[in-house]
Short mmCIF file of C-alpha atoms in Angstrom, two decimals:
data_model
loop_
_atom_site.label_atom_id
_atom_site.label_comp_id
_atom_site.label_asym_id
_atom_site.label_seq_id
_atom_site.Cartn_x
_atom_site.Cartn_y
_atom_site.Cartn_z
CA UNK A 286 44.95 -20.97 -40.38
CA UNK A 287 44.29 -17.29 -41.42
CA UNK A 288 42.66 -17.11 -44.67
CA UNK A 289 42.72 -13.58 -46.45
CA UNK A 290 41.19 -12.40 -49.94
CA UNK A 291 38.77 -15.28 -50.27
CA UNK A 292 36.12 -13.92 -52.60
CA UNK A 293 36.62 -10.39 -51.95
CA UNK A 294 38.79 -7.68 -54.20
CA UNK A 295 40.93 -9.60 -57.28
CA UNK A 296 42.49 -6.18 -58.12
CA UNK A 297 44.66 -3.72 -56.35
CA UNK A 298 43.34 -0.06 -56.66
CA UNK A 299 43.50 1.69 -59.63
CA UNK A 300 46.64 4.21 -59.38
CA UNK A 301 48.17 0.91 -58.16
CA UNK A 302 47.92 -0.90 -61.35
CA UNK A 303 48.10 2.26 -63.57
CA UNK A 304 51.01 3.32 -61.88
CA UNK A 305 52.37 -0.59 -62.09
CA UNK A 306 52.12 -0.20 -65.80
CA UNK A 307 53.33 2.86 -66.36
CA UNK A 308 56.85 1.90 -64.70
CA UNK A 309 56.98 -1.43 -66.68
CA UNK A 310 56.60 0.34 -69.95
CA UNK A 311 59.17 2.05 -69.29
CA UNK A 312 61.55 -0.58 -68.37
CA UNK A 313 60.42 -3.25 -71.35
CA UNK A 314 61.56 0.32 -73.20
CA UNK A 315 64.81 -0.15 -71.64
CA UNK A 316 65.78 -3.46 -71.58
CA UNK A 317 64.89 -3.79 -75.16
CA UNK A 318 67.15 -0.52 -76.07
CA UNK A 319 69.89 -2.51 -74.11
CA UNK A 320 69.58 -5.82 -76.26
CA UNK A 321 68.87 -7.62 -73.22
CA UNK A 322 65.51 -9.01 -74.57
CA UNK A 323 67.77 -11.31 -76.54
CA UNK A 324 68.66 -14.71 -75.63
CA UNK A 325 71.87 -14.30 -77.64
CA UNK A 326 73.23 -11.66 -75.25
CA UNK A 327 72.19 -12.84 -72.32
CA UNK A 328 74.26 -16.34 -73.23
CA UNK A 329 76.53 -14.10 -74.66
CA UNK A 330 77.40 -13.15 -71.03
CA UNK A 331 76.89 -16.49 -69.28
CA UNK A 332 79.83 -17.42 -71.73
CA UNK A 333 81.86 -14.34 -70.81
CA UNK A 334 81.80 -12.99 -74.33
CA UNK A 335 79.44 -10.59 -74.02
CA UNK A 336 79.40 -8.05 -70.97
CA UNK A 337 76.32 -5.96 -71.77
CA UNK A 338 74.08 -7.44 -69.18
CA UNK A 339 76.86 -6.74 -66.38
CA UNK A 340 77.54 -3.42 -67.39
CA UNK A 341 73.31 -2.35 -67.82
CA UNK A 342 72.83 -4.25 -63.51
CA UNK A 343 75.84 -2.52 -62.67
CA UNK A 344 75.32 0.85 -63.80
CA UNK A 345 71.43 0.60 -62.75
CA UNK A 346 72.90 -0.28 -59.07
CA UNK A 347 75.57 2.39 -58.79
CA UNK A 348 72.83 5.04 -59.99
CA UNK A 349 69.70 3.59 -58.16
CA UNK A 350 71.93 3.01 -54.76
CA UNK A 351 73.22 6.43 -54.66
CA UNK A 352 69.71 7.99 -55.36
CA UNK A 353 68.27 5.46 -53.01
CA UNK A 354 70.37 6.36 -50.08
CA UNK A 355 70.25 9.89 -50.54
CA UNK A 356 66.58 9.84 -50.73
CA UNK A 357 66.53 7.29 -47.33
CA UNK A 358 68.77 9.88 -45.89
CA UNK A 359 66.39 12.20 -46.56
CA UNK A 360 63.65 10.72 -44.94
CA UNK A 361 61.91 10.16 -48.27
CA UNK A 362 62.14 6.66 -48.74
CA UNK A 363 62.10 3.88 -46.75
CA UNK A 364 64.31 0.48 -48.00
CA UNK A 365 62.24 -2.72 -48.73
CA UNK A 366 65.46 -5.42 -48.28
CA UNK A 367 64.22 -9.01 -48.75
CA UNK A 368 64.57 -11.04 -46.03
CA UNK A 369 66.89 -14.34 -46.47
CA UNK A 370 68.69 -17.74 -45.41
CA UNK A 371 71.85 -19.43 -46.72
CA UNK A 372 69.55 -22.25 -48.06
CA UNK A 373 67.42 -19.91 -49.75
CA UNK A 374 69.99 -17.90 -51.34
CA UNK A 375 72.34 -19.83 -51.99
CA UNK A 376 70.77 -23.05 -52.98
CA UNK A 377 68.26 -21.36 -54.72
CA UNK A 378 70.47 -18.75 -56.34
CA UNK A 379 72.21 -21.90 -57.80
CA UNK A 380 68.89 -23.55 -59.33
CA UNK A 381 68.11 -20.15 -60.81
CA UNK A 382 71.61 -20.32 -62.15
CA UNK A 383 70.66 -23.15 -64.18
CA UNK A 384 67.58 -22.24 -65.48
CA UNK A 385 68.76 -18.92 -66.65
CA UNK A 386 71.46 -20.71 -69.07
CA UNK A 387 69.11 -23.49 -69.93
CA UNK A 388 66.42 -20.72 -70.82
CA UNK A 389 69.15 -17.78 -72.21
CA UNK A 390 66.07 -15.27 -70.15
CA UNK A 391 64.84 -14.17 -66.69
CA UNK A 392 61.58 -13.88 -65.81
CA UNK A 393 61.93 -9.99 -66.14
CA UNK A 394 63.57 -10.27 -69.90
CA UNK A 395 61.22 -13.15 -70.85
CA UNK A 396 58.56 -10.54 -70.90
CA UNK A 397 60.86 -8.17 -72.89
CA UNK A 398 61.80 -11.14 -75.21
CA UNK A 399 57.60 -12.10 -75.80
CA UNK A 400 57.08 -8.50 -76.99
CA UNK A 401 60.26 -8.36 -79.22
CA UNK A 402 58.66 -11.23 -81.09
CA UNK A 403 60.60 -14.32 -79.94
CA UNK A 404 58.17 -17.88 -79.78
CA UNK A 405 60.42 -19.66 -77.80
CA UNK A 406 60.30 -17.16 -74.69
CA UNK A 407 56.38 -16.67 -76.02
CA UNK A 408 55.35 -20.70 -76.19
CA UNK A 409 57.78 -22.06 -74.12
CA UNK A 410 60.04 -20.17 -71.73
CA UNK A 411 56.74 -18.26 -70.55
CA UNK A 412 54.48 -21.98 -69.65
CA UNK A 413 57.49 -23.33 -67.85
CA UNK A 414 58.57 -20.37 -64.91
CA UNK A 415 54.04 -20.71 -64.81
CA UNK A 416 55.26 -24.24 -64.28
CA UNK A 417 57.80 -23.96 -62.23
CA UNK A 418 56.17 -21.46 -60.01
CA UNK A 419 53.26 -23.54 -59.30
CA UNK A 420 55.57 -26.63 -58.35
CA UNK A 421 57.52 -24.86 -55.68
CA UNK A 422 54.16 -23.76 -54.47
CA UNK A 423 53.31 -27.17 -53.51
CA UNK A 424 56.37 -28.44 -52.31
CA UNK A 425 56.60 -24.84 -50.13
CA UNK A 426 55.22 -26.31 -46.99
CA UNK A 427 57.94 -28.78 -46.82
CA UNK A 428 60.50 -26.66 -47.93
CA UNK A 429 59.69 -24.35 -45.12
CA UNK A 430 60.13 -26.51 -42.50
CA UNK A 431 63.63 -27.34 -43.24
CA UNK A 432 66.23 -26.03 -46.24
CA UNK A 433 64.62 -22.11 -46.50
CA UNK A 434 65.27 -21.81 -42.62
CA UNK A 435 68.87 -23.34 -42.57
CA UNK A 436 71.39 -20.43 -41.82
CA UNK A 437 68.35 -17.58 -41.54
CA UNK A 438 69.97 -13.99 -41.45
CA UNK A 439 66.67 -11.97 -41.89
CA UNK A 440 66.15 -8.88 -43.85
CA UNK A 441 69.57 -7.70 -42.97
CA UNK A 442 71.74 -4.81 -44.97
CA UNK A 443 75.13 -4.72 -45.50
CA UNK A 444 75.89 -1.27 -43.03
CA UNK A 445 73.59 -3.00 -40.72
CA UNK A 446 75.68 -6.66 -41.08
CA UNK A 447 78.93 -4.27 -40.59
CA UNK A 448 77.50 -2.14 -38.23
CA UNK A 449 78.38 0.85 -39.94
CA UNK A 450 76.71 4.54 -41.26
CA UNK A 451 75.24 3.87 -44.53
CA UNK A 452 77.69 5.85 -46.39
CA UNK A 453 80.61 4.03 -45.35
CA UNK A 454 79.23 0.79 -47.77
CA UNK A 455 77.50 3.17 -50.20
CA UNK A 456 80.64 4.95 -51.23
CA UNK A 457 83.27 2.01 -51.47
CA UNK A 458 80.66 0.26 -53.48
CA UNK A 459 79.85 2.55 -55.81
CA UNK A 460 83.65 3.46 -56.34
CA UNK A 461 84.34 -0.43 -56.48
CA UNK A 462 81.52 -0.76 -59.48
CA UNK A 463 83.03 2.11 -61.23
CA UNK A 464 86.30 1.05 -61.01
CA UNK A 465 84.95 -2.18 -62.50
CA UNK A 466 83.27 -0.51 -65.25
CA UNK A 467 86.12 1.27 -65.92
CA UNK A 468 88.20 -2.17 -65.83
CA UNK A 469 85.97 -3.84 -68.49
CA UNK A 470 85.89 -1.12 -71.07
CA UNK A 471 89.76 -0.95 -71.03
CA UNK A 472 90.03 -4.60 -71.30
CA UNK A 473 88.09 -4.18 -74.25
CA UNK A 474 84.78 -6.45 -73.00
CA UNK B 275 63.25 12.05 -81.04
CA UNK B 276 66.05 10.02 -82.98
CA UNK B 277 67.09 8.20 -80.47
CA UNK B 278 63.55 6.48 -79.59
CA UNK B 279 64.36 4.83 -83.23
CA UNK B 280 67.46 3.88 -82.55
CA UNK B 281 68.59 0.06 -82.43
CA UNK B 282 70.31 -0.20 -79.43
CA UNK B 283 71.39 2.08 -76.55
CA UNK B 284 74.71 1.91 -74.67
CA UNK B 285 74.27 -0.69 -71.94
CA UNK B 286 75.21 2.66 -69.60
CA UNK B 287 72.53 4.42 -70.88
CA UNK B 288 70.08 1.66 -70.27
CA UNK B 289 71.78 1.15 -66.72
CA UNK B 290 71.11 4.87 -65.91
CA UNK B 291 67.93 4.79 -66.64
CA UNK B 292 66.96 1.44 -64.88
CA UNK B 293 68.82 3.48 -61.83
CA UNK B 294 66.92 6.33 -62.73
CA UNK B 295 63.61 4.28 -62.92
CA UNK B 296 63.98 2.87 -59.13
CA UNK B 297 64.33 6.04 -57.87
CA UNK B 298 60.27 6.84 -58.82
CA UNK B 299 59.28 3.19 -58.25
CA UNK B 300 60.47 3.77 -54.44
CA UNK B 301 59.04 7.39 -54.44
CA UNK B 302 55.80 6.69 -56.13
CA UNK B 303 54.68 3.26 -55.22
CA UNK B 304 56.96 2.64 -52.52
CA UNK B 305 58.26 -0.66 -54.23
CA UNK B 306 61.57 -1.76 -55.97
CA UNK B 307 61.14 -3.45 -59.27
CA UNK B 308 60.68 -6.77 -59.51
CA UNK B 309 59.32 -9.66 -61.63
CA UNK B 310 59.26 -13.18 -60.68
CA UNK B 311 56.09 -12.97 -57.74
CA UNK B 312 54.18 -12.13 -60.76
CA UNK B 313 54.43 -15.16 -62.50
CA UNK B 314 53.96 -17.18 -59.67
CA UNK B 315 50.49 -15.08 -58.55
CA UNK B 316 49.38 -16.03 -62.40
CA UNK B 317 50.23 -19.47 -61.69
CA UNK B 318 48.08 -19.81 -58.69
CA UNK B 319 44.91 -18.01 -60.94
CA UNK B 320 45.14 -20.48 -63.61
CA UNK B 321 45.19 -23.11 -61.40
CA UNK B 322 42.48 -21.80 -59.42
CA UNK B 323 40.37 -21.72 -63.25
CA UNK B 324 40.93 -25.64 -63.15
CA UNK B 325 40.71 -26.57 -59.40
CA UNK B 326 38.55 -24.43 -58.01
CA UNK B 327 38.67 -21.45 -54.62
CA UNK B 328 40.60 -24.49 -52.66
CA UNK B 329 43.95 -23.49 -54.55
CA UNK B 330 44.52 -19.99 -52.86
CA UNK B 331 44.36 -21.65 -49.66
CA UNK B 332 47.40 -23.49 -49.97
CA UNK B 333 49.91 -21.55 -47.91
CA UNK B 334 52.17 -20.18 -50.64
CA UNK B 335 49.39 -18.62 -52.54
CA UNK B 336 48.17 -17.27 -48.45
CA UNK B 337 51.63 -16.01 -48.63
CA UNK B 338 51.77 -13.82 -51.53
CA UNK B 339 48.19 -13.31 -52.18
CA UNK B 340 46.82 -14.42 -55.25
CA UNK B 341 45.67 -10.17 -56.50
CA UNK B 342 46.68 -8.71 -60.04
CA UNK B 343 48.71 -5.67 -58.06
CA UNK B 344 51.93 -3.12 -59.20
CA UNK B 345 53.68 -6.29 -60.24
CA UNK B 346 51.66 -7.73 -62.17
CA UNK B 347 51.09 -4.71 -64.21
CA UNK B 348 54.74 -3.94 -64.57
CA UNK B 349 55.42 -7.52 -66.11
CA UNK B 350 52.43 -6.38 -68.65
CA UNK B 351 53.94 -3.32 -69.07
CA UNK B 352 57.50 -4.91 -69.95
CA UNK B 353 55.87 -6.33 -72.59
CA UNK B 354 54.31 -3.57 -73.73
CA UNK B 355 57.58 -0.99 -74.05
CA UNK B 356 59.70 -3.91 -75.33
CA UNK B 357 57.49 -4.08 -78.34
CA UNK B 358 56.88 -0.57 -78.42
CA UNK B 359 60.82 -0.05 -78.54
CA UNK B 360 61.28 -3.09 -81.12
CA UNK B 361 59.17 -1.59 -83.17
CA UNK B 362 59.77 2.14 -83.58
CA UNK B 363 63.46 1.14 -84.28
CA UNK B 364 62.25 -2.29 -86.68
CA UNK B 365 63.87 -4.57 -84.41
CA UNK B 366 60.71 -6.59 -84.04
CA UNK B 367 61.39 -10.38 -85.69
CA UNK B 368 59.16 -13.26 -85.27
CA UNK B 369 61.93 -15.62 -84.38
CA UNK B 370 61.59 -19.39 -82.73
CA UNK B 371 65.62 -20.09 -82.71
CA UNK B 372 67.90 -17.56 -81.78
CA UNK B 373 71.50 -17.73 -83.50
CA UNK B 374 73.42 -18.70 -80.73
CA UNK B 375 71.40 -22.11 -80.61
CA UNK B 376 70.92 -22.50 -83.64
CA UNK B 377 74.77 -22.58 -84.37
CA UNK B 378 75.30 -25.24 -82.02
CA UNK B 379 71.90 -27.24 -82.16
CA UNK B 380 70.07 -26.62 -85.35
CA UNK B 381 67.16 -24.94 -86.49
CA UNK B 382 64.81 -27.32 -85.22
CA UNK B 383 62.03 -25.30 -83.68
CA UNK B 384 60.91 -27.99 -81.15
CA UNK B 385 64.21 -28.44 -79.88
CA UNK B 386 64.55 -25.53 -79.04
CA UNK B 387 60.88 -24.70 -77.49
CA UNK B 388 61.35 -27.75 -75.14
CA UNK B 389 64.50 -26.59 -74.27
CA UNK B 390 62.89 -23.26 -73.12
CA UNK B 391 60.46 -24.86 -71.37
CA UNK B 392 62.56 -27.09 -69.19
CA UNK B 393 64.54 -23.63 -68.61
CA UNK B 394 61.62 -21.77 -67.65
CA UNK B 395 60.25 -24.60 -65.48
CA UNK B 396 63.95 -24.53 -63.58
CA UNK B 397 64.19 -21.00 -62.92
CA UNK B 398 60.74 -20.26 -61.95
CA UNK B 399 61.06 -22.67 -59.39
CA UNK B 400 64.78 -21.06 -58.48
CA UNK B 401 63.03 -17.52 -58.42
CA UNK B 402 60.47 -18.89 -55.84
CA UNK B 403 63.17 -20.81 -54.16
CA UNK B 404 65.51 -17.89 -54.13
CA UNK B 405 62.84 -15.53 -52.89
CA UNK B 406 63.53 -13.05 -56.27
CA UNK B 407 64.77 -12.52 -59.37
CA UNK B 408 67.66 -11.10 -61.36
CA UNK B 409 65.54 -7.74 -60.81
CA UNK B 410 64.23 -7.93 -57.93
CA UNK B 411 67.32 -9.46 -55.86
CA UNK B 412 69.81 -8.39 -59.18
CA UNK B 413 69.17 -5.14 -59.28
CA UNK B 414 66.90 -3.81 -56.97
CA UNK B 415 67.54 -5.81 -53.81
CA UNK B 416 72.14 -5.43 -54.61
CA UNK B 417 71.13 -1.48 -54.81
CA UNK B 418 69.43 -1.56 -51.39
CA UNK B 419 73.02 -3.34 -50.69
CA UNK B 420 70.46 -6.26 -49.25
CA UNK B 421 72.64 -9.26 -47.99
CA UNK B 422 70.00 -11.62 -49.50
CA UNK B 423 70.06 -10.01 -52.89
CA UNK B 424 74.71 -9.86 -52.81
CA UNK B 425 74.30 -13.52 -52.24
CA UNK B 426 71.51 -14.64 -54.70
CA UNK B 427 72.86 -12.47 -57.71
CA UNK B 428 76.37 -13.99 -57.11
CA UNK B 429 74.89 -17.56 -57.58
CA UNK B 430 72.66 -16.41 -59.95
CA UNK B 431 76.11 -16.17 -62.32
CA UNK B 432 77.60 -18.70 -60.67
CA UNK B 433 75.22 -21.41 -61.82
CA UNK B 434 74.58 -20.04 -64.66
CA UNK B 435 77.54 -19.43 -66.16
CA UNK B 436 78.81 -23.44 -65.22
CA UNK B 437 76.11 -24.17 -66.59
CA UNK B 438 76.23 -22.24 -70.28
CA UNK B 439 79.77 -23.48 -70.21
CA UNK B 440 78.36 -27.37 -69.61
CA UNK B 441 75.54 -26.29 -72.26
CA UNK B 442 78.03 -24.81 -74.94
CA UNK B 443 81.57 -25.75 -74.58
CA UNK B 444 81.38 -29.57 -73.19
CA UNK B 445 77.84 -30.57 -74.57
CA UNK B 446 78.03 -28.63 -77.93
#
């Protein structure tokens, strides 16, 4: 087996991390301005009462995948797509599911939720994804061999699943979020 | 400068500016924001404190190479502006149960801390599972219109909101 990094660098370069920082201030900035630091909201919208944490993903994916696709057009930017499988997305998607209810946070808003002074994100929300992270670790060579392969579709987009220009998914799915938007404000949500 | 005081922000606001935010993350570092990886890199460090070099070998940690990186940094720095923002608006509380529980389950701090726990443990292990995170296949991966990211986000609600609903309207 390859081995990399053993005993060499522990760090990334400098601008790296600075620049790693710099970004996450800004969004622990945000997400606390948006109330989504709060387990109350976020169960607020697992219960359907509270929309704010569709309405902040929604609105940051209509903005970022317009700017994102212009700038690709461009030539500026190249997309980073994660590659996937039905029993990694789905299955996994579903376990996530669970854990986000059970913990009212994610592990970006668990960070938010530590600095806006909440102990139970701080003593115990924060030990268990450690936890939880370390345990699919070791189980990972098994799971490799068998569930995260089953129904592989690789790093695929959606223009490239249709076969299509970009622009032809961009702009139905930004009008389709706006539309929805639009839908939920009107209904009063 | 008001509004760096202010409570809360309309969630379109916020949205904009996470949009916003991606844009530079892409242009700057070349990356899309993201979360979950870092958590499990930390997890493979501390373990490493207790068991020694042999841990990074294992072929998850070979995978995502145990290195404080970007994303490590940008969990830090969530931290960071969250407090920052708390407190220049006075938002910051130290607070073990949040209301919602507490309505339904008591004030009982325990409770409520092993609760979290059992939560955390599920959905870091989903994150890993799922390859991502509700930022990293939520946001950033749905806004590269990723089929990976469509799919994990939907079940992402899916499970979670049965699961609220089994944790608030059938248990509670």
């Amino acid at each position: 087996m390859q081995t990399k990094n053993l005993g060499t660098k522990r760090f990334r370069d400098k601008s790296t991390l600075l620049w790693g920082l710099v970004f996450g201030i800004m969004f622990g900035f945000l997400l606390q301005k948006g109330g989504v630091t709060k387990y109350d909201v976020i169960i607020g919208q697992l219960l359907l009462t509270d929309f704010t944490v569709l309405k902040v993903m929604l609105s940051a994916v209509l903005i970022g995948m317009l700017g994102i696709y212009a700038m690709k057009s461009l030539g500026w930017v190249q997309l980073r797509p994660k590659s996937g499988s039905v029993g990694m997305n789905v299955i996994g998607g579903l376990i996530f599911g669970v854990g986000f209810a059970v913990l009212g946070l994610c592990p970006g808003t668990i960070a938010g939720a530590i600095g806006n002074g909440y102990l139970d994100a701080a003593v115990g929300g924060f030990p268990g994804i450690l936890i939880g992270s370390g345990l699919f670790a070791a189980l990972y060579p098994r799971l490799n061999q068998g569930i995260l392969k089953k129904g592989d579709f690789g790093d695929l987009t959606l223009p490239q699943l249709f076969k299509v220009n970009d622009w032809v998914v961009v702009v139905p799915v930004a009008v389709l979020i706006f539309l929805l938007l639009f839908w939920l404000e009107q209904a009063g949500l | 400068m008001e509004f760096l005081t202010e409570v809360r922000w309309s969630p379109y606001t916020v949205g904009v500016g996470i949009g916003i935010l991606s844009w530079f993350t892409f242009l700057i570092s070349r990356r899309a924001l993201g979360c979950s990886t870092a958590f499990a890199k930390l997890s493979g460090m501390i373990e490493m404190l207790f068991r020694g070099k042999k841990v990074e070998l294992k072929p998850y940690y070979q995978k995502i190479d145990l290195v404080v990186g970007w994303q490590m940094m940008l969990v830090l720095g969530i931290v960071i502006g969250s407090l920052l923002s708390a407190l220049l608006s006075g938002d910051f509380h130290w607070q073990a149960v949040p209301s919602t529980w507490e309505s339904t389950f008591g004030d009982s701090v325990l409770l409520r801390a092993v609760f979290a726990l059992l939560g955390g443990v599920i959905i870091g292990f989903g994150a890993r599972w799922a390859h991502g995170c509700t930022s990293g296949h939520g946001i950033s991966g749905t806004l590269q219109l990723a089929v990976s990211s469509w799919i994990s986000a939907v079940f992402f609600f899916v499970g979670g909101i049965l699961m609220a609903n089994l944790i608030f309207r059938v248990i509670g």
